[in-house]
Short mmCIF file of C-alpha atoms and ligand atoms in Angstrom, two decimals:
data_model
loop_
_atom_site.label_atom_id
_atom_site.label_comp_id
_atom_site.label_asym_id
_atom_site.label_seq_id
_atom_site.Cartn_x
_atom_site.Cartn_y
_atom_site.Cartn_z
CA UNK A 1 -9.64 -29.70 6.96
CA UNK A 2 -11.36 -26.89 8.98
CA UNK A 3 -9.34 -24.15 10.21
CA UNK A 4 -10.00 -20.83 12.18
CA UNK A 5 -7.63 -17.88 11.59
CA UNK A 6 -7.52 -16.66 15.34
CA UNK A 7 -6.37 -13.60 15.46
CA UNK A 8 -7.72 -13.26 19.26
CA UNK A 9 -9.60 -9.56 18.62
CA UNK A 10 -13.54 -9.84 18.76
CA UNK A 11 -14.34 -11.34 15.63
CA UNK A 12 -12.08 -14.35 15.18
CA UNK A 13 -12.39 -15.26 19.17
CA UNK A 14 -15.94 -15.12 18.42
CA UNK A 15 -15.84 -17.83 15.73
CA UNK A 16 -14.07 -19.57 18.20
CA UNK A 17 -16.11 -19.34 20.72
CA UNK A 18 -19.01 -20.43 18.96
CA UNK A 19 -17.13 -23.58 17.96
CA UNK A 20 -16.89 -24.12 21.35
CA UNK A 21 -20.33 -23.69 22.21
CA UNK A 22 -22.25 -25.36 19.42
CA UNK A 23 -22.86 -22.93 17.15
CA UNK A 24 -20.97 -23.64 14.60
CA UNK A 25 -19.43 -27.02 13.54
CA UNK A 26 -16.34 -28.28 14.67
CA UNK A 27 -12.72 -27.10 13.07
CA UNK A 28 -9.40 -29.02 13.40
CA UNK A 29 -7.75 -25.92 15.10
CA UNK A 30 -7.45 -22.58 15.26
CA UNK A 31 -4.42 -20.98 14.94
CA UNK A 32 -2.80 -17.72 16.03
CA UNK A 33 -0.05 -16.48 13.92
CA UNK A 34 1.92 -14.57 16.43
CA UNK A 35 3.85 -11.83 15.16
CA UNK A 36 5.92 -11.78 18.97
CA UNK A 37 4.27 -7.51 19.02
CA UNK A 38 1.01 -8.24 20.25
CA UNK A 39 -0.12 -5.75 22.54
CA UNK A 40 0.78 -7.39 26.18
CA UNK A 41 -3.46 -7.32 26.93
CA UNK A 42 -3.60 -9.76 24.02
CA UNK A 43 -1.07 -11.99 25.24
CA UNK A 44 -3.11 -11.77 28.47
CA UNK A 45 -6.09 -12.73 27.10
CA UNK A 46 -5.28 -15.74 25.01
CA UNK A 47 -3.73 -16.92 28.50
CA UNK A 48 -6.69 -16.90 30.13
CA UNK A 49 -9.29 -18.19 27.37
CA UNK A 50 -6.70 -20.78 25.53
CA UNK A 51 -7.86 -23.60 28.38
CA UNK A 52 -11.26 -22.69 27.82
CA UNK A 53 -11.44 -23.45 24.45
CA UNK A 54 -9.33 -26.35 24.63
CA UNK A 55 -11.79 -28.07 27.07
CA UNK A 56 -14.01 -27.17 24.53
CA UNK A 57 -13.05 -29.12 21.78
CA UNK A 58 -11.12 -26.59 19.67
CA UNK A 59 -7.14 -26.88 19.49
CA UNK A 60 -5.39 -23.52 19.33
CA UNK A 61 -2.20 -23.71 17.97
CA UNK A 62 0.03 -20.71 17.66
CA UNK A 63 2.72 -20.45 15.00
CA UNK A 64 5.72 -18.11 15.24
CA UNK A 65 5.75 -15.28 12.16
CA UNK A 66 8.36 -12.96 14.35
CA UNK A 67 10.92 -13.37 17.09
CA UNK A 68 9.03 -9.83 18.22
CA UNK A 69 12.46 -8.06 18.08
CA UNK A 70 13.66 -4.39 16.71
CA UNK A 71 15.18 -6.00 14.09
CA UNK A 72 11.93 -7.77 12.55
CA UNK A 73 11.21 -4.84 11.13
CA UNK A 74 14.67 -4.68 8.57
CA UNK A 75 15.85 -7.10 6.18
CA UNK A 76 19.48 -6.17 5.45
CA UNK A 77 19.94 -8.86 3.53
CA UNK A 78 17.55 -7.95 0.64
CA UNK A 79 19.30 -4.65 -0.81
CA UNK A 80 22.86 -3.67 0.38
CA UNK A 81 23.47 -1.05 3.32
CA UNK A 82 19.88 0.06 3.81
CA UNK A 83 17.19 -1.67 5.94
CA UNK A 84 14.37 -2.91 4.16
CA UNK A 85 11.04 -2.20 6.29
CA UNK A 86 8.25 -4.48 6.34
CA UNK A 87 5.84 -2.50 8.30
CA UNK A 88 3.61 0.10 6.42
CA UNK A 89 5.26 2.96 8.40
CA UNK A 90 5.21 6.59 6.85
CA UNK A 91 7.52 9.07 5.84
CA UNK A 92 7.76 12.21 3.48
CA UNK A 93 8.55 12.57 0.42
CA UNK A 94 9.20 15.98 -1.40
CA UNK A 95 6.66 17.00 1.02
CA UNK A 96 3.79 14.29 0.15
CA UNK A 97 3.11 12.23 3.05
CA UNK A 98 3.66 8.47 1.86
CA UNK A 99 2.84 5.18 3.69
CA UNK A 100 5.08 2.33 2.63
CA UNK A 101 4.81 -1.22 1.69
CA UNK A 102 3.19 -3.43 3.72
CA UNK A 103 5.29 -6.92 4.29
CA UNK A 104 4.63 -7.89 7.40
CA UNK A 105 1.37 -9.41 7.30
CA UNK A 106 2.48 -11.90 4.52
CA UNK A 107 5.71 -12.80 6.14
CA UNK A 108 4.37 -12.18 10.09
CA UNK A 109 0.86 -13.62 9.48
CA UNK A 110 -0.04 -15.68 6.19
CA UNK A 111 3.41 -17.54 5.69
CA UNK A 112 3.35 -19.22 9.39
CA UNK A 113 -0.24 -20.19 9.25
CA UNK A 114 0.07 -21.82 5.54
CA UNK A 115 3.53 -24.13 6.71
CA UNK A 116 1.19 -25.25 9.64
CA UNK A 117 -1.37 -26.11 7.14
CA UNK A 118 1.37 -27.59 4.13
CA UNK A 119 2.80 -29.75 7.23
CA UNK A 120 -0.57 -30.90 9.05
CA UNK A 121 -3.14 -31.02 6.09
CA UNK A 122 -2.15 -34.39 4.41
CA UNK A 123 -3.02 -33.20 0.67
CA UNK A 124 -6.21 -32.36 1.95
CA UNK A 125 -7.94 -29.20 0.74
CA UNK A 126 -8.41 -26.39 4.01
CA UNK A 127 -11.26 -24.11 4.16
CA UNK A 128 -9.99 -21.49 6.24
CA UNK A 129 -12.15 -19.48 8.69
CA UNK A 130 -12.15 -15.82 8.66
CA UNK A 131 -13.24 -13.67 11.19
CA UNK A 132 -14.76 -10.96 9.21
CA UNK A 133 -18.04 -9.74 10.06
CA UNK A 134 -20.73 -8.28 8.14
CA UNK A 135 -19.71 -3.95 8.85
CA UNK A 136 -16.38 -5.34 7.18
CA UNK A 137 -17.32 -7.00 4.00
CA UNK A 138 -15.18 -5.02 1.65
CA UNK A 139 -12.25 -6.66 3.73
CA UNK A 140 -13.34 -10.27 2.08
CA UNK A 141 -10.62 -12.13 -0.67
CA UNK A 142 -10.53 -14.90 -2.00
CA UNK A 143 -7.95 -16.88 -1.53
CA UNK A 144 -4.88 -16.92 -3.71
CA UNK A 145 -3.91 -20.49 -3.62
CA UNK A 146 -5.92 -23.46 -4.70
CA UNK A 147 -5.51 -25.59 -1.63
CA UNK A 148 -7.59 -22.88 0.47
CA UNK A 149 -10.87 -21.70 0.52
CA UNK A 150 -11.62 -18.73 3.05
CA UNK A 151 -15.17 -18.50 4.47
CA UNK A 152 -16.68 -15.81 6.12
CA UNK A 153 -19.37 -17.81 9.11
CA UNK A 154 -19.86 -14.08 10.56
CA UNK A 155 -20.58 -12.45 7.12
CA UNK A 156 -22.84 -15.84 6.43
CA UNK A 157 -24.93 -15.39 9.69
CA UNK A 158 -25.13 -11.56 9.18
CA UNK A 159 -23.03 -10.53 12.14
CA UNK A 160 -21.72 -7.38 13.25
CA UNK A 161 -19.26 -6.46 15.36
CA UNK A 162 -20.74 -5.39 17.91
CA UNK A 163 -23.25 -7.90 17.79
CA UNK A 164 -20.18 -10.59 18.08
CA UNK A 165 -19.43 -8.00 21.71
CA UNK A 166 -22.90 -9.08 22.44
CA UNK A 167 -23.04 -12.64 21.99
CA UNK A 168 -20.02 -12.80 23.69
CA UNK A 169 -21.19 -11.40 26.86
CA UNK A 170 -24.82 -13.15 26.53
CA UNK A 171 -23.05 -16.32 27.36
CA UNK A 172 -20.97 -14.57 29.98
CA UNK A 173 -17.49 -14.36 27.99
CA UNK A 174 -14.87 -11.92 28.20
CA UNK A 175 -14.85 -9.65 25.13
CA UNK A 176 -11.26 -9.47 23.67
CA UNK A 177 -9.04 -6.42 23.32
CA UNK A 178 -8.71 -5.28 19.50
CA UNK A 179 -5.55 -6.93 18.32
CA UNK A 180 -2.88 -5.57 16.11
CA UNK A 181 0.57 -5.33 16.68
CA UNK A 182 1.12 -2.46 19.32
CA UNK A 183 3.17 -0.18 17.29
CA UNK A 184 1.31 -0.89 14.11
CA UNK A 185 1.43 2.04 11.80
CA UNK A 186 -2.17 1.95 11.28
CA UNK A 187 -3.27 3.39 14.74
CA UNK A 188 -4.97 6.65 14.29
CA UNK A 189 -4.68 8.92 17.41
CA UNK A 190 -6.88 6.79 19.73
CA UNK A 191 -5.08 3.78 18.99
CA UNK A 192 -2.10 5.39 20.05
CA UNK A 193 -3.49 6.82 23.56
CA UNK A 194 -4.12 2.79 23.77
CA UNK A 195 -1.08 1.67 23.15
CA UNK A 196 0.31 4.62 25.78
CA UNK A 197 -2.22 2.99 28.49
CA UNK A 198 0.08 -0.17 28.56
CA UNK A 199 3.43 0.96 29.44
CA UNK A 200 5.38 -2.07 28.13
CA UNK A 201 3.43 -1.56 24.83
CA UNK A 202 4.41 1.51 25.09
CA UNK A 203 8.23 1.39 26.35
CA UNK A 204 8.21 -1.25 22.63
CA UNK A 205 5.94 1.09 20.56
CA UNK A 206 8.47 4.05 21.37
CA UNK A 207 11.74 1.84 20.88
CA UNK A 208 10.94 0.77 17.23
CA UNK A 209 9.60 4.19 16.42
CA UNK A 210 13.10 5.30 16.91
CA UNK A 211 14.64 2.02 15.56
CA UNK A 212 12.77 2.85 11.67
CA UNK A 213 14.05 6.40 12.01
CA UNK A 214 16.65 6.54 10.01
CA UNK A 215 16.53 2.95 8.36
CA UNK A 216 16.09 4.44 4.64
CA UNK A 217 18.70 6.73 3.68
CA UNK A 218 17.79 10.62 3.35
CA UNK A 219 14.22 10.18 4.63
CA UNK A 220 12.55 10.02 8.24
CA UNK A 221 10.31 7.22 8.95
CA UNK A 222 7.38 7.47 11.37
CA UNK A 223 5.01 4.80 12.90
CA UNK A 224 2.78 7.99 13.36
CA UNK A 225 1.19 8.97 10.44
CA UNK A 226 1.77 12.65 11.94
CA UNK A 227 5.15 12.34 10.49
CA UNK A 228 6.11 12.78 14.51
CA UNK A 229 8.12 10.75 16.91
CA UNK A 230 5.75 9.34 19.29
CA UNK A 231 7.06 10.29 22.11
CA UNK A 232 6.09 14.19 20.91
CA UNK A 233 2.48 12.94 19.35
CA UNK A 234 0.05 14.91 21.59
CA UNK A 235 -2.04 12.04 23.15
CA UNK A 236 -4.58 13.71 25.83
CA UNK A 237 -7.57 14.46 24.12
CA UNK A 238 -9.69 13.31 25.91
CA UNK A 239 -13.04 13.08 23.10
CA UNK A 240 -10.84 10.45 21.17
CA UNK A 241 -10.28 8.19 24.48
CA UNK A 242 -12.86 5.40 23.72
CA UNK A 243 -12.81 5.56 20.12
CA UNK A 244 -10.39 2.77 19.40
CA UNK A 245 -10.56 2.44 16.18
CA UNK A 246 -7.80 1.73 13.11
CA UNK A 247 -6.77 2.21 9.92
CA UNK A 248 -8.19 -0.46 7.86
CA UNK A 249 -5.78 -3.44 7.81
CA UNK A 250 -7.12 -5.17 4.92
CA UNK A 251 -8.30 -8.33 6.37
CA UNK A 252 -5.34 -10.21 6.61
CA UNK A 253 -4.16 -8.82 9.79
CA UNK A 254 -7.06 -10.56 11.15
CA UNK A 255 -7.80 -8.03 13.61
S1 SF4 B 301 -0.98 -5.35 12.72
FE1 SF4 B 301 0.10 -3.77 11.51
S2 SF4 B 301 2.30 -4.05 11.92
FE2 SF4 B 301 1.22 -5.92 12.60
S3 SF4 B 301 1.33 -7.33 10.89
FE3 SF4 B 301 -0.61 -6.20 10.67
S4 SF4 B 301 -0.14 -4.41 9.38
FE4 SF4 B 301 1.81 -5.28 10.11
#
């Protein structure tokens, strides 16, 4: 069994894409974990393209990680009147900046896609299809259970990002927003002024910051990594509009 890990930013659309087109051979599906806090120009995007790659022989199947609500973020029931976060957010400790544990991409991301795959893959072995290109190498793994194998078709056919922009519009399709969760602790600055150009991302992005404030007793959590509430983060310089880029998110994220 062939899968694709669609993630819907550049690089895993553009494995999909050239599955559709010829380019590469034929997978069973491709499947978008959907953490529900996609920015709303993703959600937007995989509207529009999901037909077209259906009529083109691949199957896109999304899988639910999140219900996309404030309380996604907490797990009450894991330790006893504290929240437990799952999203790498930051806070201070005896002065030391500190991000925290990341949980969300195991239980928002990886856990979805693999009870798809224990459901659909009759016993068979999957060799899962990452959309990692070539600038990103360092964000490779191996998988960690048996039943998988992850392959890399952009790292194979030396691909970078930006050439995966340019194939993309050589054969006259849309190039993809970057996904990531909108109020994903990883945005540096410019990420931010992104999220802040879609006002429902926003509105959401603004709402959770507030919701983690106070979620671990006798600390302040932040989604900014300014140790600032959002809404005081100043956004408007202008050299970093353009530069969208991200903390790294380790692969898994699938950005
Ligand atoms: S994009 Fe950020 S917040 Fe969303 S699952 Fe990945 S690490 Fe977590």
């Amino acid at each position: 069994m062939k899968i694709i890990s669609l993630g819907w930013g550049v690089q895993s659309f553009t494995l999909a894409a050239m599955v559709a087109l010829g380019e590469l051979e034929p997978v069973d599906a491709a499947i978008h974990s959907d953490t529900g806090f996609e920015s709303a120009l993703t959600y937007e995007f995989a509207k529009r393209w999901t037909p077209w790659l259906e009529e083109h022989g691949v199957r896109v199947v999304t899988v639910k990680g999140s219900n996309g609500t404030l309380e996604e973020v907490s797990d009450v029931t894991r330790t006893t009147n504290k929240g437990f976060m799952k999203i790498p957010a930051f806070t201070e400790v005896d002065g030391v900046r500190q991000i925290l544990p990341r949980h969300c991409t195991t239980e928002w991301k990886i856990a979805p896609v693999r009870r798809w795959l224990q459901a659909n893959r009759n016993k068979q072995p999957v060799e899962q299809w990452i959309g990692i290109s070539l600038d990103e190498m360092e964000r490779m793994r191996y998988s960690d259970v048996k039943y998988i194998t992850n392959r890399y078709p952009l790292f194979e056919k030396r691909i970078i990002r930006v050439a995966c922009q340019l194939w993309l519009e050589k054969n006259g399709i849309e190039v993809p927003p970057k996904s990531a969760c909108m109020f994903c602790p990883y945005h540096n600055k410019a990420g931010w002024i992104k999220t802040k150009s879609v006002p429902d991302d926003w509105r959401r992005a603004v709402a959770m910051d507030e919701h983690i404030r106070d979620m671990v007793d006798g600390r302040k959590n932040y989604l900014s990594h300014y140790l600032k509430p959002l809404t005081e983060l100043d956004l408007s310089t202008p050299e970093e509009n353009g530069q969208m880029n991200f903390f790294d998110c380790s692969g898994t994220c699938w950005l």
